[in-house]
Short mmCIF file of C-alpha atoms and ligand atoms in Angstrom, two decimals:
data_model
loop_
_atom_site.label_atom_id
_atom_site.label_comp_id
_atom_site.label_asym_id
_atom_site.label_seq_id
_atom_site.Cartn_x
_atom_site.Cartn_y
_atom_site.Cartn_z
CA MET A 1 -0.27 37.14 17.88
CA GLU A 2 1.70 36.01 15.20
CA ARG A 3 5.20 35.25 17.11
CA PRO A 4 4.14 33.86 20.71
CA VAL A 5 6.40 31.98 23.46
CA LEU A 6 4.07 30.07 25.14
CA TRP A 7 4.34 29.50 29.13
CA ILE A 8 3.37 26.13 31.53
CA HIS A 9 3.04 26.59 34.95
CA ALA A 10 2.53 24.13 37.16
CA GLU A 11 -1.44 23.43 36.93
CA ALA A 12 -1.27 22.25 33.30
CA LEU A 13 1.85 19.94 32.70
CA GLY A 14 0.57 17.18 30.47
CA PRO A 15 0.20 17.41 26.55
CA ALA A 16 -3.70 18.40 26.79
CA ASN A 17 -1.67 21.81 27.94
CA PRO A 18 -4.07 24.17 25.78
CA ALA A 19 -1.19 26.65 25.05
CA LEU A 20 0.72 23.45 23.52
CA GLN A 21 -2.44 22.18 21.48
CA ALA A 22 -2.86 25.64 20.40
CA HIS A 23 0.49 26.40 19.35
CA PRO A 24 2.80 23.12 19.01
CA GLY A 25 6.32 23.99 18.10
CA ARG A 26 6.89 27.15 19.44
CA PRO A 27 8.65 28.16 22.40
CA ALA A 28 7.65 27.15 25.76
CA LEU A 29 9.07 27.93 28.79
CA PHE A 30 8.54 26.66 32.66
CA VAL A 31 10.16 28.74 35.53
CA PHE A 32 11.11 26.83 38.84
CA GLU A 33 10.03 30.27 41.48
CA PRO A 34 11.65 30.26 45.09
CA GLY A 35 8.49 30.36 46.28
CA LEU A 36 6.88 27.32 43.85
CA LEU A 37 3.60 26.11 45.02
CA ALA A 38 3.89 26.54 48.89
CA GLY A 39 4.35 29.98 49.34
CA ASP A 40 4.88 30.60 52.65
CA ALA A 41 5.18 27.15 53.64
CA GLY A 42 7.90 26.68 51.61
CA PRO A 43 10.45 25.59 50.15
CA ILE A 44 9.07 22.16 49.12
CA SER A 45 10.86 19.09 49.17
CA LEU A 46 12.82 17.42 46.76
CA GLN A 47 10.00 14.21 45.81
CA ARG A 48 7.82 17.33 44.68
CA ILE A 49 10.43 19.16 42.40
CA VAL A 50 11.91 15.45 40.85
CA PHE A 51 7.95 14.87 40.15
CA LEU A 52 7.14 17.90 38.49
CA TYR A 53 10.80 17.47 36.30
CA GLU A 54 9.63 14.33 35.88
CA CYS A 55 6.59 15.57 34.34
CA LEU A 56 8.42 19.36 32.27
CA LEU A 57 10.86 15.98 30.41
CA GLU A 58 7.83 14.63 28.81
CA LEU A 59 6.92 18.20 27.72
CA PRO A 60 9.03 20.59 24.94
CA VAL A 61 10.01 23.10 27.66
CA THR A 62 12.73 24.97 28.36
CA ILE A 63 13.18 24.50 32.18
CA ARG A 64 14.48 27.84 34.16
CA GLN A 65 14.96 28.91 37.98
CA GLY A 66 14.15 32.15 38.66
CA ASP A 67 11.44 34.62 39.25
CA GLY A 68 8.22 33.99 36.52
CA ALA A 69 7.32 37.18 35.15
CA GLU A 70 11.62 37.98 34.28
CA GLU A 71 11.88 34.84 33.00
CA VAL A 72 9.10 34.48 30.97
CA LEU A 73 9.77 38.63 29.80
CA ALA A 74 13.46 37.51 28.80
CA PHE A 75 12.51 34.48 27.13
CA ALA A 76 9.95 36.15 25.20
CA ALA A 77 12.94 38.84 23.73
CA ARG A 78 14.91 36.26 23.47
CA HIS A 79 12.70 34.32 20.82
CA ARG A 80 11.35 37.93 19.74
CA ALA A 81 7.72 36.91 20.22
CA ASP A 82 5.37 39.47 20.10
CA GLY A 83 3.32 38.06 23.00
CA VAL A 84 2.50 35.48 25.12
CA VAL A 85 0.26 32.23 25.46
CA THR A 86 -0.36 30.97 28.74
CA SER A 87 -3.90 28.26 30.56
CA ALA A 88 -6.04 29.80 33.23
CA TRP A 89 -4.21 29.80 36.47
CA VAL A 90 -6.26 29.33 40.34
CA ASP A 91 -2.72 29.45 42.16
CA PRO A 92 -3.25 33.60 42.96
CA GLN A 93 0.71 33.27 43.01
CA LEU A 94 0.32 32.29 39.41
CA GLY A 95 -1.95 35.42 38.33
CA GLU A 96 1.15 37.68 40.23
CA ILE A 97 3.03 36.54 37.45
CA ALA A 98 0.87 36.41 34.92
CA ALA A 99 0.27 40.21 36.13
CA GLY A 100 3.75 41.05 35.81
CA VAL A 101 4.19 39.36 32.14
CA ALA A 102 0.85 41.47 30.76
CA ALA A 103 2.48 44.75 32.32
CA ALA A 104 5.23 44.30 29.56
CA LEU A 105 3.73 42.15 26.90
CA PRO A 106 0.61 40.74 25.09
CA LEU A 107 -0.85 37.42 27.16
CA GLN A 108 -3.24 35.57 26.03
CA VAL A 109 -4.90 32.85 28.62
CA LEU A 110 -6.43 29.94 27.52
CA GLU A 111 -8.96 27.91 29.37
CA PRO A 112 -9.04 24.14 29.52
CA GLU A 113 -12.39 22.19 29.00
CA PRO A 114 -14.29 22.71 32.36
CA PHE A 115 -15.07 20.14 35.06
CA VAL A 116 -18.97 20.85 35.29
CA VAL A 117 -20.30 24.29 34.08
CA LEU A 118 -22.87 25.80 36.63
CA PRO A 119 -25.58 28.40 36.13
CA GLN A 120 -24.19 31.46 38.40
CA PRO A 121 -23.51 32.48 41.25
CA VAL A 122 -22.65 29.22 42.85
CA ASP A 123 -23.87 29.02 46.55
CA LEU A 124 -20.27 27.54 48.16
CA ARG A 125 -20.96 27.55 51.79
CA ARG A 126 -20.98 23.68 51.51
CA PHE A 127 -20.44 21.08 49.47
CA SER A 128 -23.71 19.89 49.42
CA ARG A 129 -25.15 22.71 48.10
CA TYR A 130 -22.47 22.90 45.43
CA TRP A 131 -23.29 19.02 44.41
CA LYS A 132 -27.07 19.64 44.36
CA LEU A 133 -26.15 22.11 41.34
CA ALA A 134 -22.91 19.76 39.89
CA GLY A 135 -24.52 16.18 40.76
CA PRO A 136 -27.02 16.41 37.78
CA ARG A 137 -25.16 17.83 35.47
CA LEU A 138 -22.48 15.28 36.05
CA ARG A 139 -24.27 11.98 36.28
CA PRO A 140 -24.48 9.78 33.21
CA ASP A 141 -27.89 9.33 32.32
CA ARG A 142 -28.31 5.71 33.21
CA ALA A 143 -27.03 6.46 37.07
CA GLY A 144 -29.38 8.87 36.97
CA THR A 145 -31.18 6.34 39.90
CA ASP A 146 -28.36 5.49 41.64
CA THR A 147 -29.45 4.47 45.11
CA PHE A 148 -25.66 3.08 46.64
CA SER A 149 -23.74 5.75 47.46
CA MET B 1 -17.02 -6.83 50.20
CA THR B 2 -15.04 -9.21 47.98
CA ALA B 3 -10.91 -9.46 48.18
CA PRO B 4 -9.57 -6.02 46.59
CA ALA B 5 -8.00 -6.85 43.69
CA PRO B 6 -4.04 -5.86 43.90
CA LEU B 7 -3.95 -2.05 42.95
CA PRO B 8 -2.19 -1.24 39.64
CA ASP B 9 0.92 -0.04 40.66
CA PRO B 10 1.16 3.54 39.32
CA THR B 11 4.89 3.86 41.00
CA ALA B 12 6.17 0.68 39.24
CA PRO B 13 9.72 1.84 37.67
CA ASP B 14 8.76 1.81 34.02
CA GLN B 15 12.87 2.33 32.94
CA PRO B 16 15.31 -0.05 33.63
CA SER B 17 17.69 2.52 36.08
CA ALA B 18 20.36 1.84 33.74
CA ALA B 19 18.60 4.35 30.78
CA GLY B 20 19.22 7.34 30.32
CA LEU B 21 16.40 9.81 31.54
CA ALA B 22 15.88 12.31 28.57
CA GLY B 23 13.85 14.77 27.96
CA VAL B 24 11.59 15.36 24.74
CA PRO B 25 13.87 17.40 21.96
CA LEU B 26 13.17 21.00 21.83
CA GLY B 27 12.93 22.97 18.35
CA TRP B 28 14.78 26.01 19.15
CA PRO B 29 18.17 26.55 20.73
CA ALA B 30 19.13 26.18 24.47
CA ASP B 31 20.36 29.20 26.37
CA SER B 32 22.92 29.92 29.18
CA GLY B 33 21.05 29.14 32.40
CA ASP B 34 18.79 26.71 31.21
CA LEU B 35 18.07 23.67 33.52
CA PRO B 36 19.25 19.71 31.81
CA ARG B 37 16.31 17.76 30.09
CA ARG B 38 19.13 14.81 30.12
CA PHE B 39 20.60 12.74 32.27
CA PRO B 40 21.65 9.37 32.36
CA GLY B 41 19.41 7.89 34.88
CA ARG B 42 16.38 9.06 37.44
CA GLU B 43 19.71 8.92 40.42
CA ALA B 44 21.91 11.48 38.55
CA LEU B 45 18.59 13.91 37.76
CA VAL B 46 17.23 13.29 41.67
CA GLN B 47 21.58 14.29 42.02
CA GLU B 48 21.13 17.01 39.70
CA LEU B 49 17.99 18.66 41.08
CA ALA B 50 19.78 18.54 44.91
CA ALA B 51 22.38 20.31 44.06
CA ARG B 52 20.44 23.28 42.47
CA PHE B 53 17.45 23.33 44.83
CA PRO B 54 19.98 23.14 48.87
CA GLU B 55 17.07 24.57 50.39
CA ALA B 56 14.51 20.86 49.01
CA SER B 57 15.20 18.11 51.61
CA GLY B 58 14.04 14.78 51.16
CA GLY B 59 15.18 12.01 48.00
CA ALA B 60 12.75 10.74 45.03
CA SER B 61 9.80 9.96 45.96
CA PRO B 62 8.73 6.08 43.97
CA ILE B 63 5.69 7.83 42.44
CA ARG B 64 6.92 9.18 38.92
CA GLY B 65 5.91 12.15 37.40
CA GLY B 66 5.23 12.10 33.74
CA SER B 67 1.73 11.18 31.46
CA LYS B 68 2.75 7.12 31.79
CA PRO B 69 1.63 6.32 35.09
CA ALA B 70 -1.12 9.00 34.80
CA LEU B 71 -2.62 6.92 32.02
CA ALA B 72 -1.82 3.58 33.37
CA ALA B 73 -4.22 4.90 37.04
CA LEU B 74 -6.49 5.94 34.74
CA GLU B 75 -6.62 3.30 33.08
CA ALA B 76 -7.29 1.41 36.28
CA LEU B 77 -10.14 3.00 38.01
CA ASP B 78 -13.32 0.84 38.91
CA PRO B 79 -15.78 2.99 39.98
CA VAL B 80 -17.57 0.40 41.53
CA ARG B 81 -14.61 -1.11 43.62
CA TYR B 82 -14.10 2.26 44.60
CA ALA B 83 -16.70 2.82 45.64
CA ALA B 84 -17.29 -0.24 48.62
CA SER B 85 -13.25 0.14 49.58
CA ARG B 86 -12.30 3.57 49.31
CA ASN B 87 -12.34 4.36 52.88
CA HIS B 88 -9.73 1.34 53.52
CA LEU B 89 -5.89 2.34 53.50
CA ASP B 90 -5.52 -0.76 50.66
CA GLY B 91 -8.68 0.03 48.66
CA ALA B 92 -8.97 0.67 45.62
CA VAL B 93 -8.28 4.28 45.39
CA SER B 94 -6.61 5.90 42.37
CA GLY B 95 -3.02 7.61 43.05
CA LEU B 96 -3.92 9.68 40.61
CA SER B 97 -3.88 13.09 42.22
CA PRO B 98 -0.37 14.65 41.65
CA TYR B 99 -1.84 13.96 38.30
CA ILE B 100 -4.82 16.06 38.20
CA ARG B 101 -3.25 18.74 40.85
CA HIS B 102 -0.55 19.38 37.93
CA GLY B 103 -2.62 18.90 34.99
CA VAL B 104 -0.42 15.90 33.77
CA VAL B 105 -4.74 14.80 33.42
CA SER B 106 -7.46 16.93 33.16
CA LEU B 107 -10.32 16.67 35.44
CA ALA B 108 -12.61 16.73 32.93
CA GLN B 109 -10.61 13.40 31.27
CA VAL B 110 -11.52 11.57 34.47
CA ARG B 111 -14.67 12.47 34.56
CA ASP B 112 -15.15 11.45 30.64
CA LEU B 113 -14.04 7.78 31.40
CA VAL B 114 -15.64 7.39 35.16
CA GLN B 115 -18.78 8.62 33.55
CA GLN B 116 -18.05 5.71 30.36
CA ARG B 117 -17.94 2.85 33.03
CA MET B 118 -20.84 4.21 34.88
CA THR B 119 -22.82 3.39 32.15
CA ALA B 120 -20.66 0.16 30.60
CA GLY B 121 -22.46 -2.94 32.57
CA PRO B 122 -26.13 -3.27 33.14
CA GLU B 123 -26.27 -2.63 36.75
CA PRO B 124 -26.43 1.09 38.10
CA VAL B 125 -23.45 1.91 39.47
CA SER B 126 -22.12 4.20 42.77
CA GLU B 127 -21.48 7.95 41.64
CA LYS B 128 -18.85 8.05 44.69
CA LEU B 129 -15.71 8.23 42.25
CA LEU B 130 -17.78 11.58 40.75
CA GLN B 131 -18.34 13.04 43.77
CA GLU B 132 -15.14 12.91 45.45
CA LEU B 133 -13.58 14.49 41.54
CA ALA B 134 -16.33 17.24 42.65
CA TRP B 135 -14.92 18.03 45.94
CA ARG B 136 -11.79 19.21 43.95
CA ASP B 137 -13.73 21.02 41.77
CA TYR B 138 -15.47 22.45 44.41
CA TRP B 139 -12.20 23.37 46.38
CA GLN B 140 -10.65 24.96 43.63
CA ARG B 141 -13.84 27.09 43.21
CA LEU B 142 -13.44 28.59 46.54
CA TRP B 143 -9.65 29.13 46.67
CA LEU B 144 -10.24 31.28 43.28
CA ARG B 145 -13.42 33.13 45.36
CA LEU B 146 -10.80 33.35 48.62
CA GLY B 147 -7.39 34.09 47.55
CA ASP B 148 -5.06 33.57 50.14
CA GLY B 149 -8.28 33.81 52.71
CA LEU B 150 -7.76 29.92 52.54
CA TRP B 151 -4.69 30.77 55.07
CA GLU B 152 -7.41 31.99 57.93
CA ASN B 153 -10.55 30.34 59.37
CA LEU B 154 -13.66 31.08 57.08
CA GLU B 155 -15.51 30.18 60.28
CA PRO B 156 -14.62 30.55 64.47
CA LEU B 157 -13.33 26.73 66.02
CA LYS B 158 -16.22 25.01 67.33
CA THR B 159 -13.80 22.97 69.80
CA GLY B 160 -14.58 25.26 72.67
CA HIS B 161 -11.01 25.82 72.92
CA PRO B 162 -9.90 30.01 71.90
CA GLU B 163 -7.53 30.33 68.76
CA ALA B 164 -4.59 31.16 71.35
CA ALA B 165 -5.00 27.52 72.90
CA TYR B 166 -3.42 26.31 70.52
CA ALA B 167 0.33 25.86 69.30
CA PRO B 168 1.46 27.87 66.28
CA GLY B 169 4.51 25.25 64.89
CA LEU B 170 4.20 21.33 64.42
CA PRO B 171 5.88 19.85 67.18
CA GLY B 172 9.26 18.52 65.92
CA ASP B 173 8.08 14.76 67.21
CA ILE B 174 5.70 14.73 64.36
CA ASP B 175 7.27 15.58 61.75
CA GLU B 176 10.67 13.07 62.53
CA GLY B 177 8.04 11.01 62.82
CA ARG B 178 8.87 9.94 66.86
CA THR B 179 5.91 9.85 68.49
CA GLY B 180 5.69 6.79 69.41
CA LEU B 181 2.66 6.19 68.00
CA ALA B 182 2.86 3.24 65.37
CA CYS B 183 0.02 4.58 63.23
CA ILE B 184 0.79 8.40 63.37
CA ASP B 185 4.65 7.67 63.05
CA ALA B 186 4.42 5.51 59.80
CA PHE B 187 1.58 8.21 58.59
CA ALA B 188 4.37 10.90 58.86
CA ARG B 189 7.13 9.08 57.14
CA GLU B 190 4.88 8.26 54.58
CA LEU B 191 4.08 12.05 53.78
CA VAL B 192 7.95 13.09 53.66
CA GLU B 193 9.24 10.27 51.98
CA ARG B 194 6.11 9.11 49.57
CA GLY B 195 4.73 12.80 49.05
CA TRP B 196 1.37 11.02 48.98
CA LEU B 197 -0.76 9.62 51.99
CA HIS B 198 -4.99 7.68 51.84
CA ASN B 199 -7.10 9.85 52.70
CA HIS B 200 -8.25 8.56 55.74
CA ALA B 201 -3.98 8.38 56.79
CA ARG B 202 -4.69 12.69 56.11
CA MET B 203 -7.61 13.02 58.27
CA TRP B 204 -6.14 10.44 60.84
CA LEU B 205 -2.62 12.22 61.28
CA ALA B 206 -4.73 16.00 60.41
CA ALA B 207 -6.87 15.30 63.59
CA TYR B 208 -4.14 14.47 65.83
CA VAL B 209 -2.19 16.91 64.89
CA VAL B 210 -4.59 19.34 65.96
CA HIS B 211 -6.50 17.86 68.46
CA TRP B 212 -4.79 15.70 70.18
CA ARG B 213 -1.65 17.96 69.93
CA ARG B 214 -3.63 20.99 69.78
CA VAL B 215 -1.70 22.62 67.25
CA ARG B 216 -3.24 25.44 64.69
CA TRP B 217 -4.36 23.76 61.62
CA GLN B 218 -1.84 26.34 59.38
CA ALA B 219 1.18 24.70 60.87
CA GLY B 220 -0.41 21.15 60.07
CA ALA B 221 -1.14 22.55 56.37
CA ARG B 222 1.74 24.17 56.06
CA TRP B 223 3.60 20.47 56.76
CA PHE B 224 1.66 18.71 53.94
CA LEU B 225 2.47 21.07 51.69
CA ARG B 226 6.01 20.71 51.50
CA HIS B 227 5.93 17.24 50.82
CA LEU B 228 2.77 15.88 49.42
CA LEU B 229 2.94 15.72 45.92
CA ASP B 230 -0.63 16.46 45.00
CA GLY B 231 -0.46 19.67 47.64
CA ASP B 232 -2.51 22.41 46.74
CA PRO B 233 -3.16 25.35 48.88
CA ALA B 234 -7.20 24.37 48.23
CA SER B 235 -7.70 20.84 48.54
CA ASN B 236 -5.50 20.73 51.61
CA ASN B 237 -5.98 23.86 53.75
CA LEU B 238 -10.08 23.58 53.43
CA SER B 239 -9.47 19.83 53.98
CA TRP B 240 -7.63 20.88 57.80
CA GLN B 241 -10.21 23.16 58.30
CA TRP B 242 -12.66 20.63 57.94
CA VAL B 243 -11.05 18.58 60.19
CA ALA B 244 -10.15 21.23 62.80
CA SER B 245 -13.75 22.47 62.80
CA SER B 246 -13.45 26.08 61.14
CA PHE B 247 -14.56 24.58 58.09
CA SER B 248 -17.84 22.41 59.22
CA ALA B 249 -20.04 22.04 62.03
CA LYS B 250 -17.52 19.78 64.27
CA PRO B 251 -14.35 19.43 64.91
CA TYR B 252 -13.81 15.88 63.56
CA VAL B 253 -11.95 12.76 65.45
CA PHE B 254 -10.93 9.14 64.86
CA ASN B 255 -11.02 6.19 67.39
CA ARG B 256 -8.33 3.17 67.18
CA ALA B 257 -11.87 1.03 66.44
CA ASN B 258 -11.85 3.61 63.85
CA LEU B 259 -8.27 3.23 62.67
CA GLU B 260 -8.11 -0.63 63.30
CA ARG B 261 -11.22 -1.22 60.98
CA PHE B 262 -9.75 1.02 58.00
CA GLY B 263 -5.84 1.06 58.85
CA ALA B 264 -5.63 -2.66 56.54
CA GLY B 265 -4.60 -4.17 60.04
CA ARG B 266 -0.90 -2.52 59.67
CA HIS B 267 -0.71 -0.34 62.38
CA CYS B 268 -1.44 -1.31 66.31
CA PRO B 269 0.01 -5.05 66.21
CA GLY B 270 3.67 -4.43 67.64
CA CYS B 271 2.81 -0.64 68.19
CA PRO B 272 5.11 -0.02 71.51
CA ALA B 273 2.45 2.70 73.28
CA ALA B 274 -0.52 -0.48 72.33
CA ALA B 275 -1.30 -0.62 76.28
CA ALA B 276 -1.65 3.29 76.73
CA CYS B 277 -2.67 4.40 72.97
CA PRO B 278 -4.05 7.54 73.66
CA PHE B 279 -7.04 6.87 70.31
CA GLU B 280 -8.51 3.87 72.79
CA ALA B 281 -11.81 4.72 73.89
CA SER B 282 -15.18 5.63 72.81
CA TYR B 283 -15.89 8.84 71.05
CA GLU B 284 -17.98 10.31 73.90
CA ALA B 285 -14.95 9.86 76.21
CA LEU B 286 -12.79 11.18 73.36
CA GLN B 287 -14.82 14.16 72.69
CA ALA B 288 -15.18 15.03 76.27
CA GLN B 289 -11.38 14.69 77.25
CA LEU B 290 -10.29 16.68 73.82
CA PHE B 291 -13.02 19.43 73.74
CA PRO B 292 -14.44 21.81 77.03
CA THR B 293 -17.84 21.94 74.46
CA PRO B 294 -20.24 19.05 74.48
CA GLN B 295 -19.81 18.00 70.24
CA GLY B 296 -22.70 16.62 68.68
CA GLU B 297 -22.20 12.64 67.27
CA ALA B 298 -18.94 12.13 65.44
CA ASN B 299 -18.70 10.29 62.54
C1 FAD C 1 -5.93 17.18 55.49
C2 FAD C 1 -6.42 16.65 54.44
C3 FAD C 1 -5.19 17.30 53.41
C4 FAD C 1 -5.85 16.84 51.68
N1 FAD C 1 -4.57 17.41 51.10
C5 FAD C 1 -4.82 17.64 49.97
C6 FAD C 1 -4.28 17.97 48.85
O1 FAD C 1 -3.02 19.05 49.30
N2 FAD C 1 -4.59 17.91 47.28
C7 FAD C 1 -5.42 16.89 46.97
O2 FAD C 1 -5.17 16.77 45.91
N3 FAD C 1 -6.10 16.64 48.15
C8 FAD C 1 -5.68 16.53 49.43
N4 FAD C 1 -6.72 15.85 49.97
C9 FAD C 1 -7.76 14.90 49.47
C10 FAD C 1 -7.52 13.71 49.33
O3 FAD C 1 -6.70 12.74 50.49
C11 FAD C 1 -6.43 13.20 48.25
O4 FAD C 1 -7.53 14.08 47.01
C12 FAD C 1 -6.91 11.99 48.11
O5 FAD C 1 -6.39 11.19 49.07
C13 FAD C 1 -6.18 11.70 46.87
O6 FAD C 1 -5.49 10.80 46.44
P1 FAD C 1 -6.35 9.15 45.23
O7 FAD C 1 -5.70 9.89 43.87
O8 FAD C 1 -6.27 8.23 45.54
O9 FAD C 1 -8.05 10.03 45.30
P2 FAD C 1 -9.35 8.88 44.98
O10 FAD C 1 -10.04 8.64 45.96
O11 FAD C 1 -8.58 8.03 43.98
O12 FAD C 1 -9.97 10.13 44.26
C14 FAD C 1 -9.72 10.45 42.75
C15 FAD C 1 -9.67 12.32 42.74
O13 FAD C 1 -10.58 12.82 42.94
C16 FAD C 1 -10.01 13.75 44.10
N5 FAD C 1 -10.40 13.72 45.19
C17 FAD C 1 -10.75 12.65 46.00
N6 FAD C 1 -10.88 13.08 47.04
C18 FAD C 1 -10.64 14.53 47.36
C19 FAD C 1 -10.84 15.44 48.71
N7 FAD C 1 -11.66 15.14 49.47
N8 FAD C 1 -10.84 16.70 48.44
C20 FAD C 1 -10.25 17.05 47.04
N9 FAD C 1 -10.37 16.43 46.02
C21 FAD C 1 -10.61 14.90 45.99
C22 FAD C 1 -8.72 14.00 43.55
O14 FAD C 1 -7.87 14.83 42.78
C23 FAD C 1 -8.42 12.37 43.50
O15 FAD C 1 -7.13 12.49 42.89
C24 FAD C 1 -6.92 16.11 51.25
C25 FAD C 1 -7.24 15.41 52.72
C26 FAD C 1 -7.18 15.76 53.95
C27 FAD C 1 -8.09 15.30 55.02
#
C-alpha cells in the first residue's frame, strides 16, 4: 500500500494506535455509528460520547457520523487511497465494518502488543484455568513466590 | 491497614474552562460533514455534541478523555496499596478502566508498569493488580470466542428460579434512582452522572437488580452499557452473568454488614429505609428468602 488512509476505531484511541504509529501523517478517520458501543443496548449516554470525543481531539483524526464502512470508503476515495490500515478489534460490530471496507479496498490490520501470549488452545471455561497458564507468564521473576494475595 | 492516602484525581480539570479546546491540527483539508475539532471550551463541546446526538441522554462526566488523565492514573498505580484496599469504595483503585477499554493506554503498557513496581522494592508484592488486569484479558478472549453469544446465559441459572420468573425490563425506579434505598440510589446516580462505579458498587447494584428485584441480567447489562465510560459487553455482560449465576457456581449476594464494611460509611447513615433494610440479614437468611434452591456458602 502506497497511499493508505487509516481507520481508527473505539478500541484504539491512544497515541500508541499501531496504525497511527506505522503511518504518521496519513489521513485518519473515526466514525460515530448510530449503534456504536452499545449495539442494541444503545443509544449510549452523552457522557460516553464526550469522553470519546475528548480522546479523539488528541489524535490526528477526522471525525464523522454515519455508517462506518461507507464513511471509511468515501474518506479513502476523497484521499485517493489505495487501501486502509487499521488495528485489530474484538467487538464483532467492528468486524462487520471491517468486512464492508475489505470488500471494496485492501485492508491491513495491525496487531497491538498482546497482554500475554498463551499456548493454544486456551481453556477459558473459568478464570482459574486461564490464570494457571497466564500467571506464570506474567509474574515478574522477583514476585514469583508471592504469598500475599 | 494504614489510612489510605488521598486518591489521585484523574478527573481534575486540567484546563481552565475559559481556555479553548482545540484538537491537534490535521495535515489534510477538512470536508463538509466533518465534525468540528475546535471549541471555545468544554461546555461548548458538550452543547455541540448534545445537538448532534439528540438521542443521547445526560451531560458530561467529571472524568475526562485523553491521555493526560490516563497517564496521571497510570503514574499513581501502587500495587501494594491496591491489594490492601481495592474492595473498599475509597480504596486505591486505579480508575484506568475507561482509558484501557478505549485503548488510550494499552493493557500491555499497564502490565509493564505494574511489573516494574512489583519488583522495585525489597519485599515481595501482591500480584493482585496484575491478576485484575488479567481478568480483562480473559473476558476479551471470551468475547472473541463467543461473539454476540455473550448476551445469552452461558450456563443455566443456579438460583432455582426459572428464566421466566425474571422481568425482561429494568423497573423505572431503579434507573431513576428512587428506590428509597440510599446505597442503591446513590450507585444509580453515580452510574448515570459519572459513568463509572467502583467494582464493589457494580456487584451490589447488579445483585440487587437480578436477585432482589428479579430482573433479567440482560436488562441491567444494557443499562450499564449505555452509561459506563468503560462499558464493554465482555467485562460487563460476563460480570452480570457471574452475579446472576449463569457463569458461576452460585448467585452472588451481599448483606448490609458487607456493604457497611466496604462502603466507606457513606450510605446507611440517614438512609430512609434503614429500619426496613432489605439487605439486613445473615447470608443464610437471605438465601432462604431469595432462592428456592439451597445455596452453598456465600462470599
Ligand atoms: C456488574 C459488573 C459490570 C462490569 N462492567 C464492566 C465494563 O463494562 N467494563 C470494564 O472495564 N469493567 C467492568 N467491570 C469490571 C470492574 O468493575 C471494572 O473494570 C473496575 O471497577 C474498573 O475500575 P478501575 O479501573 O479502578 O479498576 P482497577 O481495580 O484499578 O483495575 C485495573 C484495571 O483492571 C481491569 N479490571 C479490574 N477488575 C476487573 C474485572 N473484574 N473485570 C474486568 N477487568 C477488570 C480494568 O481494565 C481496570 O481498569 C464490571 C464489573 C461488574 C461487577
